[in-house]
Coordinates of C-alpha atoms and ligand atoms in Angstrom, one line a residue:
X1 CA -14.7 12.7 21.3
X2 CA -11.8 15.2 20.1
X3 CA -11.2 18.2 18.1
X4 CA -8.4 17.3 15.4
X5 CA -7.0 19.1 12.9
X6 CA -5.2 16.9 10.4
X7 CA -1.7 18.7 8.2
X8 CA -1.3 17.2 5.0
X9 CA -5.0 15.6 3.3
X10 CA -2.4 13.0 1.4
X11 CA -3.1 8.8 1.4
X12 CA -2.7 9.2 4.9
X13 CA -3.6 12.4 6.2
X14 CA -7.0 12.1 4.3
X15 CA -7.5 8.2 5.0
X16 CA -6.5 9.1 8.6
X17 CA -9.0 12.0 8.8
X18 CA -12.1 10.7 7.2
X19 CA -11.7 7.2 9.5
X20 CA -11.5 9.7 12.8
X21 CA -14.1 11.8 11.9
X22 CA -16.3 8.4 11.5
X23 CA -15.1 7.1 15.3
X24 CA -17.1 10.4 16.3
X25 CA -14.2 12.8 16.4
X26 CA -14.7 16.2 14.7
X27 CA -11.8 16.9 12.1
X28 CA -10.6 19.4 9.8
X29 CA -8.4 18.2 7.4
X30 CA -6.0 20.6 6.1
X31 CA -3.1 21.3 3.2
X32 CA -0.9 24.0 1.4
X33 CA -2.5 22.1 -2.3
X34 CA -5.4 24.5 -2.8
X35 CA -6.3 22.5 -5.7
X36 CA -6.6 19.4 -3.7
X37 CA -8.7 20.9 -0.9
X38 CA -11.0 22.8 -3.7
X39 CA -11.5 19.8 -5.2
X40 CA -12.2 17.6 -1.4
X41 CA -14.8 21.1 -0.5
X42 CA -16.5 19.3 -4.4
X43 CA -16.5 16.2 -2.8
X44 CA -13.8 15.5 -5.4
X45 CA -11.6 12.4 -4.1
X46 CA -7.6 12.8 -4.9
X47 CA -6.6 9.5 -4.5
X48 CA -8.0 6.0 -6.2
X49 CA -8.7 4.0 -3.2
X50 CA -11.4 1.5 -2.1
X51 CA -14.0 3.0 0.2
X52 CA -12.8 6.6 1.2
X53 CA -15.6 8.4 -0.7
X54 CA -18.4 6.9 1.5
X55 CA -16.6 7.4 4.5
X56 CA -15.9 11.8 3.7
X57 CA -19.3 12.2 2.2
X58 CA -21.0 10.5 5.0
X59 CA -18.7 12.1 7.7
X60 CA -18.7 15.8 6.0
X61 CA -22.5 15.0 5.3
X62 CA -22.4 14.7 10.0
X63 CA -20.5 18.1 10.5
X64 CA -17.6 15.6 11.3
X65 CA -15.7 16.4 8.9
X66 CA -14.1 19.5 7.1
X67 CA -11.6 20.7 4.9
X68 CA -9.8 23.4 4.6
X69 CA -6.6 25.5 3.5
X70 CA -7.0 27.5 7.0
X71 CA -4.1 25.7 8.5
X72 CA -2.9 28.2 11.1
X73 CA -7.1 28.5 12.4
X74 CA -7.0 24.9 12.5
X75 CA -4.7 24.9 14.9
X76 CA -5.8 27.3 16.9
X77 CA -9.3 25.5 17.0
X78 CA -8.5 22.1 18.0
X79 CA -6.6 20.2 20.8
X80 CA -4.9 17.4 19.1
X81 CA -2.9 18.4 15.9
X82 CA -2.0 15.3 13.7
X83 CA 1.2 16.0 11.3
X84 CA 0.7 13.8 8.5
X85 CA 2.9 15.7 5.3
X86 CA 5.1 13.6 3.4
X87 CA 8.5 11.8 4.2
X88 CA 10.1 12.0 0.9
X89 CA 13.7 10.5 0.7
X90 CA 16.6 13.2 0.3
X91 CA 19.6 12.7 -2.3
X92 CA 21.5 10.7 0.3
X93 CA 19.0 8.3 1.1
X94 CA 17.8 9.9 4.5
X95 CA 13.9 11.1 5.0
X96 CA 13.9 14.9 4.1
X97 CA 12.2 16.3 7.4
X98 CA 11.7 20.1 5.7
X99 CA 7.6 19.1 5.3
X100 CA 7.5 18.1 8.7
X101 CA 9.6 21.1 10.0
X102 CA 7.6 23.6 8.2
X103 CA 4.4 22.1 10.1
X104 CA 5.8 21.8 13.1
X105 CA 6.8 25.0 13.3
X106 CA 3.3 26.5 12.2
X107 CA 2.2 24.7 14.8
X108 CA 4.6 26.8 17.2
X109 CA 3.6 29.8 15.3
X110 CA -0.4 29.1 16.1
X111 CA -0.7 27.4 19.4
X112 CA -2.8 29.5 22.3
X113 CA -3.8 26.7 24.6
X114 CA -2.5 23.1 25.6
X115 CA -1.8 20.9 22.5
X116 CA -1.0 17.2 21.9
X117 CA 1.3 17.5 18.3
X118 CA 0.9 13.5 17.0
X119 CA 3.1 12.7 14.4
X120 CA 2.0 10.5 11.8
X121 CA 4.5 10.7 9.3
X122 CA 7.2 8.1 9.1
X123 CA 9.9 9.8 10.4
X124 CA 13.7 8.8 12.1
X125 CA 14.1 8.3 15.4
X126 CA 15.1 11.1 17.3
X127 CA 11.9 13.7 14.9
X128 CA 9.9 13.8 17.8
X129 CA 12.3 15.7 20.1
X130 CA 13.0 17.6 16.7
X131 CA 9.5 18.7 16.4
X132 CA 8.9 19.7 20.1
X133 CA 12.1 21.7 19.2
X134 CA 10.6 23.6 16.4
X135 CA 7.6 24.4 18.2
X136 CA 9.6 25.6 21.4
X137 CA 11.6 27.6 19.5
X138 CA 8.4 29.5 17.2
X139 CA 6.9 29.8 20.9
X140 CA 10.1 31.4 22.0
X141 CA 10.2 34.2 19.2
X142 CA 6.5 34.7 20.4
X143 CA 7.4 35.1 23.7
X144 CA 4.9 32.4 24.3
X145 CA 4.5 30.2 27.2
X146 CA 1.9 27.7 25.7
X147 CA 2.2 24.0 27.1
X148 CA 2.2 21.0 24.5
X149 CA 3.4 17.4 24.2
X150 CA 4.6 15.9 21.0
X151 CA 3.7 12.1 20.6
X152 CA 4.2 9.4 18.3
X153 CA 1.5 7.4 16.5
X154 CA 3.0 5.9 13.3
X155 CA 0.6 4.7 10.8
X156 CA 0.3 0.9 8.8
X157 CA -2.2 1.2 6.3
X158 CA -1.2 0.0 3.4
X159 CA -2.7 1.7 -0.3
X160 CA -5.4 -0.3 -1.2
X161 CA -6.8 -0.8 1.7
X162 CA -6.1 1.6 3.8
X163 CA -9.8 2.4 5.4
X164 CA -9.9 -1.1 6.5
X165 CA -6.7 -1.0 8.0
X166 CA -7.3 2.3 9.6
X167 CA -10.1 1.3 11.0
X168 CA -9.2 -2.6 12.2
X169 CA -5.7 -2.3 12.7
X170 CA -3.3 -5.4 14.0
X171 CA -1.7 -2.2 16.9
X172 CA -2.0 1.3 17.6
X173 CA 1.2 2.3 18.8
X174 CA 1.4 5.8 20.6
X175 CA 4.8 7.1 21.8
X176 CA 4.9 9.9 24.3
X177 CA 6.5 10.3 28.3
X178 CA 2.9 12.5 28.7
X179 CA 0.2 10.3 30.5
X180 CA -2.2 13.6 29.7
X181 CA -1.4 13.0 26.3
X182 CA -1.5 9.4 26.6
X183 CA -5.0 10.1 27.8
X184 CA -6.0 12.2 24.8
X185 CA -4.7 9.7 22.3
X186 CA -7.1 7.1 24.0
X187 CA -10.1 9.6 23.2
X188 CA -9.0 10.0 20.1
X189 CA -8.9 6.3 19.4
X190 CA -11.9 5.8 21.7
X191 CA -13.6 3.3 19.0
X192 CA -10.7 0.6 18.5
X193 CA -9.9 1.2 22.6
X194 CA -13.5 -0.7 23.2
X195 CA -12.8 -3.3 20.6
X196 CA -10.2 -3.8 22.4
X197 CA -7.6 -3.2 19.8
X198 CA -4.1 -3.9 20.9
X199 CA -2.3 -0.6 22.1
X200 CA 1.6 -0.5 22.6
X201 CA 2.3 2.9 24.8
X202 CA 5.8 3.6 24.8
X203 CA 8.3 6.1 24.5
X204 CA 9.2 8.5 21.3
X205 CA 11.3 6.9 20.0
X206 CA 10.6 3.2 20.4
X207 CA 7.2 4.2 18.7
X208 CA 9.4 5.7 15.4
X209 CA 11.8 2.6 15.6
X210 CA 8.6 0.4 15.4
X211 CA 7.7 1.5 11.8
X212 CA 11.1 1.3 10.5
X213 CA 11.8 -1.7 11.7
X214 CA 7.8 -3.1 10.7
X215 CA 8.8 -1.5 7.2
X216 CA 12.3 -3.1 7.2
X217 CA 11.2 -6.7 8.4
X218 CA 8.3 -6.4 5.7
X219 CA 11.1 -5.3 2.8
X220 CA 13.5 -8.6 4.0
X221 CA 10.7 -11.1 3.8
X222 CA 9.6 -10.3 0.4
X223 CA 13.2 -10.0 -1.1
X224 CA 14.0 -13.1 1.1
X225 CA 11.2 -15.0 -1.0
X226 CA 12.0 -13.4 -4.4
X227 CA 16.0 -14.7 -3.6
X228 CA 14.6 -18.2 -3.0
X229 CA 12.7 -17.9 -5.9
X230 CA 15.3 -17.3 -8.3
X231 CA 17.0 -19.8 -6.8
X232 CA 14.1 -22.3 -7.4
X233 CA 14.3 -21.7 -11.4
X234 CA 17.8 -23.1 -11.6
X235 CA 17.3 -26.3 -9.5
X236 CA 13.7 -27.0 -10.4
X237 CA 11.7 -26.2 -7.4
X238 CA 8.5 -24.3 -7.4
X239 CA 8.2 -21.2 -5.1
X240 CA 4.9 -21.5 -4.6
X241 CA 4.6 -25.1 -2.9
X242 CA 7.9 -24.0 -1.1
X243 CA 6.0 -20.9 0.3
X244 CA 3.0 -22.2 0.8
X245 CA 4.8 -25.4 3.4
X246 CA 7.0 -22.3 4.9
X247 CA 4.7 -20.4 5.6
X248 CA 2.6 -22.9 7.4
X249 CA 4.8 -22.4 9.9
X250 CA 3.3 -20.5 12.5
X251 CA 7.1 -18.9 13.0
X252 CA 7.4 -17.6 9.7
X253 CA 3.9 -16.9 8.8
X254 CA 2.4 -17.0 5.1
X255 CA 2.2 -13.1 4.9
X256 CA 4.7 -11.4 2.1
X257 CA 5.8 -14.9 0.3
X258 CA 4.8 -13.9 -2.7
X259 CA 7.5 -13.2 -4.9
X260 CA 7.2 -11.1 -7.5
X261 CA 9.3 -8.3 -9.4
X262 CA 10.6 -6.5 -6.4
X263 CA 9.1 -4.3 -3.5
X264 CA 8.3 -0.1 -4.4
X265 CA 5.8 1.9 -3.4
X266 CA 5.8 5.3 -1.2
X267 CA 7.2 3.0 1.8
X268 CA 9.7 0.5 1.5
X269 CA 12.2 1.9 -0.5
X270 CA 12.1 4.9 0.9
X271 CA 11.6 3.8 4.7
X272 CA 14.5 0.5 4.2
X273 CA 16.8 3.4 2.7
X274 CA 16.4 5.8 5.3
X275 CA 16.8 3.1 8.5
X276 CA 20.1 2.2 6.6
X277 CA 21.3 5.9 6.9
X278 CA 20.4 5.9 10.3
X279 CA 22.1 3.0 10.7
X280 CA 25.2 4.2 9.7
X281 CA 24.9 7.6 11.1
X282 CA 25.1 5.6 14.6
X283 CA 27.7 3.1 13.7
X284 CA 25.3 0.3 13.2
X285 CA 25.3 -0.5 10.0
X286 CA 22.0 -2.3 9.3
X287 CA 23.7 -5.3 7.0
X288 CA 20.5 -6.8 6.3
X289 CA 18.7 -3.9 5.3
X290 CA 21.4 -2.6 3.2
X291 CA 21.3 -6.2 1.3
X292 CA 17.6 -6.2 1.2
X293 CA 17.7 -2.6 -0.8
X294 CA 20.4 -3.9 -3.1
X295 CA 19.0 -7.2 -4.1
X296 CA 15.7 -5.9 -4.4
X297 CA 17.2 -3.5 -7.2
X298 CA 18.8 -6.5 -8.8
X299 CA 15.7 -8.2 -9.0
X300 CA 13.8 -5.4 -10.8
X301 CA 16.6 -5.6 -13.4
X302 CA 16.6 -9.2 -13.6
X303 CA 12.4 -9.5 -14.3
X304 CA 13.7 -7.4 -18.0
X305 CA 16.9 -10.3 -18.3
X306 CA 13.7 -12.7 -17.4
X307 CA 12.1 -11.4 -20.4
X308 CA 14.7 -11.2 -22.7
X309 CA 15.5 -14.6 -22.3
X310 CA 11.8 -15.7 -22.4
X311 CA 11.8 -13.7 -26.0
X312 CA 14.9 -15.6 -27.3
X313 CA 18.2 -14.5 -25.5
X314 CA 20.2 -11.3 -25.9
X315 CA 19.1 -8.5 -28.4
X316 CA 15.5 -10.2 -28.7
X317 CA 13.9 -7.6 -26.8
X318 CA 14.8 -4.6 -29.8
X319 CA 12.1 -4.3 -32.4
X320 CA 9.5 -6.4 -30.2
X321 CA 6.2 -4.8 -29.0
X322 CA 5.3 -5.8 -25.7
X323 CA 1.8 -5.6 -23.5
X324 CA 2.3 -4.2 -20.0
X325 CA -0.3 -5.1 -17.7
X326 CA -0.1 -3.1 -14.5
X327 CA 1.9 0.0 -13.5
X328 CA 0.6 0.8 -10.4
X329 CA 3.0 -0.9 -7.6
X330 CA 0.2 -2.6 -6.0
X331 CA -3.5 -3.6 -7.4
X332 CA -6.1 -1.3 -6.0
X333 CA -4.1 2.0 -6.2
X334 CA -2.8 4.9 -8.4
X335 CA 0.5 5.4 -6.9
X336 CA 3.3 4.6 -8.9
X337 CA 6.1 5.6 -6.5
X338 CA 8.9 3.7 -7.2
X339 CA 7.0 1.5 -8.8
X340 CA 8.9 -1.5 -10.4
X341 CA 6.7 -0.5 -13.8
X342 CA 8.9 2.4 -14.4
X343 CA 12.7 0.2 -14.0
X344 CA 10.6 -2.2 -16.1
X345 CA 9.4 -0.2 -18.6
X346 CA 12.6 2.3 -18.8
X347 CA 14.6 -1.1 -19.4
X348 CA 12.6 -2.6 -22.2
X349 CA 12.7 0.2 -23.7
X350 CA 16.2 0.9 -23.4
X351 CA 16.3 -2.4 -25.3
X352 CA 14.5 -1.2 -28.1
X353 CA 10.9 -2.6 -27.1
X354 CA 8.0 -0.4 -28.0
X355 CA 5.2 -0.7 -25.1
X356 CA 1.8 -0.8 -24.9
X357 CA 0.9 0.0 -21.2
X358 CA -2.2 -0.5 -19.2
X359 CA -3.4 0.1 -15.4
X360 CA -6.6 0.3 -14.2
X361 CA -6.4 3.5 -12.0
X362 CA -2.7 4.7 -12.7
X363 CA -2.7 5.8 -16.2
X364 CA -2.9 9.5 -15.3
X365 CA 0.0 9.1 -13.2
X366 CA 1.7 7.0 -16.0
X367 CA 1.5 10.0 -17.7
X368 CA 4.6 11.9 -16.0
X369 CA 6.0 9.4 -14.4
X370 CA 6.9 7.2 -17.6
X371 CA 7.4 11.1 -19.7
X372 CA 11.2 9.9 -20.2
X373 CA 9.5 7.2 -22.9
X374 CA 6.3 8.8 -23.6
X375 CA 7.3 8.6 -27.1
X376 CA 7.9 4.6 -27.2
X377 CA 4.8 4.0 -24.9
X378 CA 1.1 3.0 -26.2
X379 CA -1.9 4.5 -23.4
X380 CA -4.0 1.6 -23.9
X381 CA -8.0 1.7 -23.0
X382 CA -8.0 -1.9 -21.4
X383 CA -6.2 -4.8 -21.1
X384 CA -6.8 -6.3 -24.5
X385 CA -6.2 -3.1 -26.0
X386 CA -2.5 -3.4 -24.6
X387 CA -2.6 -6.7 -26.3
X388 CA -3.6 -6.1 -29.5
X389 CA -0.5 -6.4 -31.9
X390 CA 2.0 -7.2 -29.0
X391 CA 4.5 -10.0 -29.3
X392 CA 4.2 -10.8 -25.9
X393 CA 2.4 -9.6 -22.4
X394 CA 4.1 -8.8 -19.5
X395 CA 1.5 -8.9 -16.3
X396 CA 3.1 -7.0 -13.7
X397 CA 0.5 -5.7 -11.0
X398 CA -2.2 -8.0 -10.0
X399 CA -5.0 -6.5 -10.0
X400 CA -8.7 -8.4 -9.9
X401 CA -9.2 -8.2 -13.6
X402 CA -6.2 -9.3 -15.0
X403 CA -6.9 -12.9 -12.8
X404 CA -9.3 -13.8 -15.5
X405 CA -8.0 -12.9 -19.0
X406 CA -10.1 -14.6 -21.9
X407 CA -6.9 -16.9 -22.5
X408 CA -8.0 -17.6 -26.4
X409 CA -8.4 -14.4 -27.2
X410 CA -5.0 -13.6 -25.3
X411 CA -3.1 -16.0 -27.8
X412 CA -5.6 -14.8 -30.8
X413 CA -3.9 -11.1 -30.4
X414 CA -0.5 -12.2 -29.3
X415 CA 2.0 -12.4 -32.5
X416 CA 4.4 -14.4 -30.2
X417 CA 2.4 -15.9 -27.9
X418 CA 4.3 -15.3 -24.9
X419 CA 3.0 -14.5 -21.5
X420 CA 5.6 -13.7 -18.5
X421 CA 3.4 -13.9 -15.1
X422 CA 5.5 -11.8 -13.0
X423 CA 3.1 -12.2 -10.2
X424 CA 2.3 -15.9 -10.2
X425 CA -1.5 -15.6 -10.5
X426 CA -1.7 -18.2 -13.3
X427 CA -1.5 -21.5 -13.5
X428 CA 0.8 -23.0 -16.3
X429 CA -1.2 -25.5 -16.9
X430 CA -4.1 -23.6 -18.0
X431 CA -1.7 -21.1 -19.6
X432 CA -0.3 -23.2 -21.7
X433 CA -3.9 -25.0 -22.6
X434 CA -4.6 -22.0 -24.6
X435 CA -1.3 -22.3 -26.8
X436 CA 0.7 -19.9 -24.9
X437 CA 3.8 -20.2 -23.6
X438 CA 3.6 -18.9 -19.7
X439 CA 6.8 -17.7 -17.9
X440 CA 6.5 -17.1 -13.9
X441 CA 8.6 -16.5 -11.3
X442 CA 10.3 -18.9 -9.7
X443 CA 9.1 -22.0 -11.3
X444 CA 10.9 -24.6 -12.6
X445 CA 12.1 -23.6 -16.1
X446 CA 11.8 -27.1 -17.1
X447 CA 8.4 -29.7 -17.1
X448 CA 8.7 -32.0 -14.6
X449 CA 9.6 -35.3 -15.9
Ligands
NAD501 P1 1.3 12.3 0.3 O1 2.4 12.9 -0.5 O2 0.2 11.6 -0.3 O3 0.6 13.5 1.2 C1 1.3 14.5 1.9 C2 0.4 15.8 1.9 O4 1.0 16.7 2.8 C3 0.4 16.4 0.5 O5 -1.0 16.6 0.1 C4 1.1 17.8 0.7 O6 0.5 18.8 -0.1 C5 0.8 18.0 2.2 N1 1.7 19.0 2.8 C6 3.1 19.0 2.8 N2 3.5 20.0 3.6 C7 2.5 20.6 4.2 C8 2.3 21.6 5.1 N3 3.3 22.3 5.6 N4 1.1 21.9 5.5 C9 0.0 21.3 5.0 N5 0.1 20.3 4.1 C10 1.3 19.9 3.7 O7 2.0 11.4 1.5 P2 1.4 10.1 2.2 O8 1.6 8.9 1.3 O9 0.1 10.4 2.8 O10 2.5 10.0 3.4 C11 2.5 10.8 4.5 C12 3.4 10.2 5.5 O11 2.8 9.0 6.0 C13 4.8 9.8 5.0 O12 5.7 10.0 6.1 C14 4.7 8.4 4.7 O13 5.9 7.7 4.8 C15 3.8 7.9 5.8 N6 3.0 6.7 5.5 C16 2.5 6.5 4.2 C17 1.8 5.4 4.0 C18 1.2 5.1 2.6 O14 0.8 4.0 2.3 N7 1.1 6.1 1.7 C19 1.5 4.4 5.0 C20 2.0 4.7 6.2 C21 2.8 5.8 6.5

């Protein structure tokens, strides 16, 4: 077992520590957010998602795991240093590194004996040689000959599920020249290494391609189905039988076919905009990446041109009061980065709707990150709260309890009884059964004759 010490306690730095602590490792989890560690040393959780509160109270509850805001003794403590601080994009698109810098370079400032640096963040190719920089040079000012190796490990949980796909994941892909470090990473990992989890050694930066590109193909698949499904409305062709016959296809897969009203969360955007950049910092523009980001903008536009026509055609949207069911960018989260709620919500609202909004776990976040309409936006207590008094309902994030709405009483509180699925988890049929007029994505506008 290892000795970890963990920088950043975010989705993935606390996700990441919790499931090593439970593979037998011992961890201390760390951050400059004294409010967040305060809260973790309460066994206060700072993220909504599935499972992660069993795994730190049983793992702190072992001596496994710690937290603390002690970064510079955590590093002297433990062997293998995880960087795990955000990515966030810059102005121009590119990741902004300064997180990563600034650990790396305590790192440099802390290090007394050999040290494996593993970078978790998503970061371009080219970071790792970057880090080892930062940390060479912080050793130099100290005059300090202590040995290290930086290596890649890129991580692909997904919110929502992220301890399950921390802990049963499809690869783990670790990126280093060291074979010592190599070694330790294997330790680390010991648990998946006996299930016999797939590992992928390679070199730095083939490791930091691999989640771009992963990101990337992810991001073209989904706008690639959303496109199609657009398409379907005007000839009258239903996305879902043509998705469901494409992706038997064992070449294409029936993963991310589901279209929807674009990609967002704390990834895509961020990770298809900043392989672009790089792209083009190289003189290889990535065509199909830059396409991908630009219709998947369009498409978040045209879910509120959806609506509008669905309400009546142009100008029908001002005066209306409309349900919004879902705000988080994914069901079983309360991260609303670049959520397509907020281009949703901004642009009804910009058309003179008044909204009543509701999400499960992302209110509190709704809070801020909707402030620029805070004064046009209901906080609803549950879905048919948001309902109540709207002309029509918008359902935007699917999560498990909006797949079962009491349809009567839907079209009882609607005053236009109008319900746009823009996740296809209804069936017209049974939409419409309850006198409501259902709108999804990608189905044929017409009834088959
Ligand atoms: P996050 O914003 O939730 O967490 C980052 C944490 O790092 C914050 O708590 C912040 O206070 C802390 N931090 C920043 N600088 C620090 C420093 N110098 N020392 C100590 N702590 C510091 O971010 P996240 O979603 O966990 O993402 C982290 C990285 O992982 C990003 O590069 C992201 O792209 C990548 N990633 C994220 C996901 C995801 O689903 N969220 C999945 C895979 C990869």
């Amino acid at each position: 077992m290892a000795h970890i010490a963990v920088i950043g306690t975010g989705y993935v730095g606390l996700v990441s520590g919790a499931c090593l602590a439970d593979f037998g490792n011992f961890v201390t989890c760390v951050d400059i957010d004294v409010k967040k560690i305060e809260g973790l040393l309460r066994g206060v959780i700072p993220i909504y998602e599935p499972g992660i509160e069993a795994i730190v109270s049983r793992n702190t509850g072992a001596g496994r795991l710690c937290f603390s805001t002690d970064i510079a003794g955590a590093i002297k403590k433990n062997q293998v240093v995880f960087i795990a601080v955000g990515t966030p994009p810059a102005e121009d698109g590119s990741a902004d590194l300064s997180y990563v810098e600034r650990a790396a370079r305590t790192i440099g400032q802390g290090i007394d004996a050999y040290t494996v640096v593993v970078n978790k963040s998503t970061v371009p190719i080219g970071t790792g040689r970057k880090v080892a920089g930062w940390i060479r040079a912080e050793l130099e000012k100290r005059k300090a000959a202590v040995p290290f190796d930086v290596v890649s490990n890129p991580e692909f949980l997904r919110e929502g599920s992220a301890v399950q796909d921390f802990t049963h994941p499809d690869r783990v892909v670790i990126g280093s020249e060291s074979e010592k470090a190599r070694n330790i990473m294997k330790d680390v990992y010991r648990s998946l290494y006996l299930t016999e989890t797939p590992y992928i050694e390679t070199n730095l930066e083939s490791a930091e391609m691999i989640k771009y590109a992963s990101n990337a193909f992810l991001a073209v698949k989904i706008t690639f189905i959303n496109e199609i499904a657009n398409l379907c409305e005007k000839v009258g062709a239903d996305v879902q039988d043509v998705a469901k016959a494409m992706g038997r296809d064992g070449r294409i897969g029936s993963k991310f076919l589901h279209p929807g009203p674009g990609y967002g969360g704390s990834c895509f955007p961020k990770d298809t905009r900043a392989l672009a950049k790089i792209g083009q910092e190289y003189g290889e523009s990535q065509c199909i990446v830059e396409t991908t980001i630009k219709v998947n903008e369009k498409q978040k536009l045209r879910m509120i041109e959806k609506i509008e026509q669905g309400l009546g055609g142009p100008g029908s949207i001002n005066g209306k009061t409309i349900a919004v069911l879902g705000l988080a960018f994914k069901p079983n989260t309360d991260d609303m980065r670049e959520s397509p709620a907020i281009a949703l919500c901004e642009g009804l609202v910009k058309k003179g709707a008044r909204l009543r909004v509701w999400d499960p776990a992302a209110m509190g976040e709704a809070e801020w990150r909707l402030r620029s309409i805070r004064d046009k936006l209901y906080f609803s207590t549950d879905e048919y709260d948001a309902i109540t008094g709207s002309d029509a309902l918008v359902l935007l994030t699917e999560w498990n309890q909006f797949r079962n709405l009491d349809l009567p009483r839907v079209k009882s509180l609607l005053t236009l009884p109008c319900f746009f699925d823009l996740r296809n988890i209804y069936k017209r049929f049974e939409v419409e059964n309850a006198g409501l007029r259902y709108i999804g994505i990608g189905k044929p506008v017409l009834k088959p004759a």
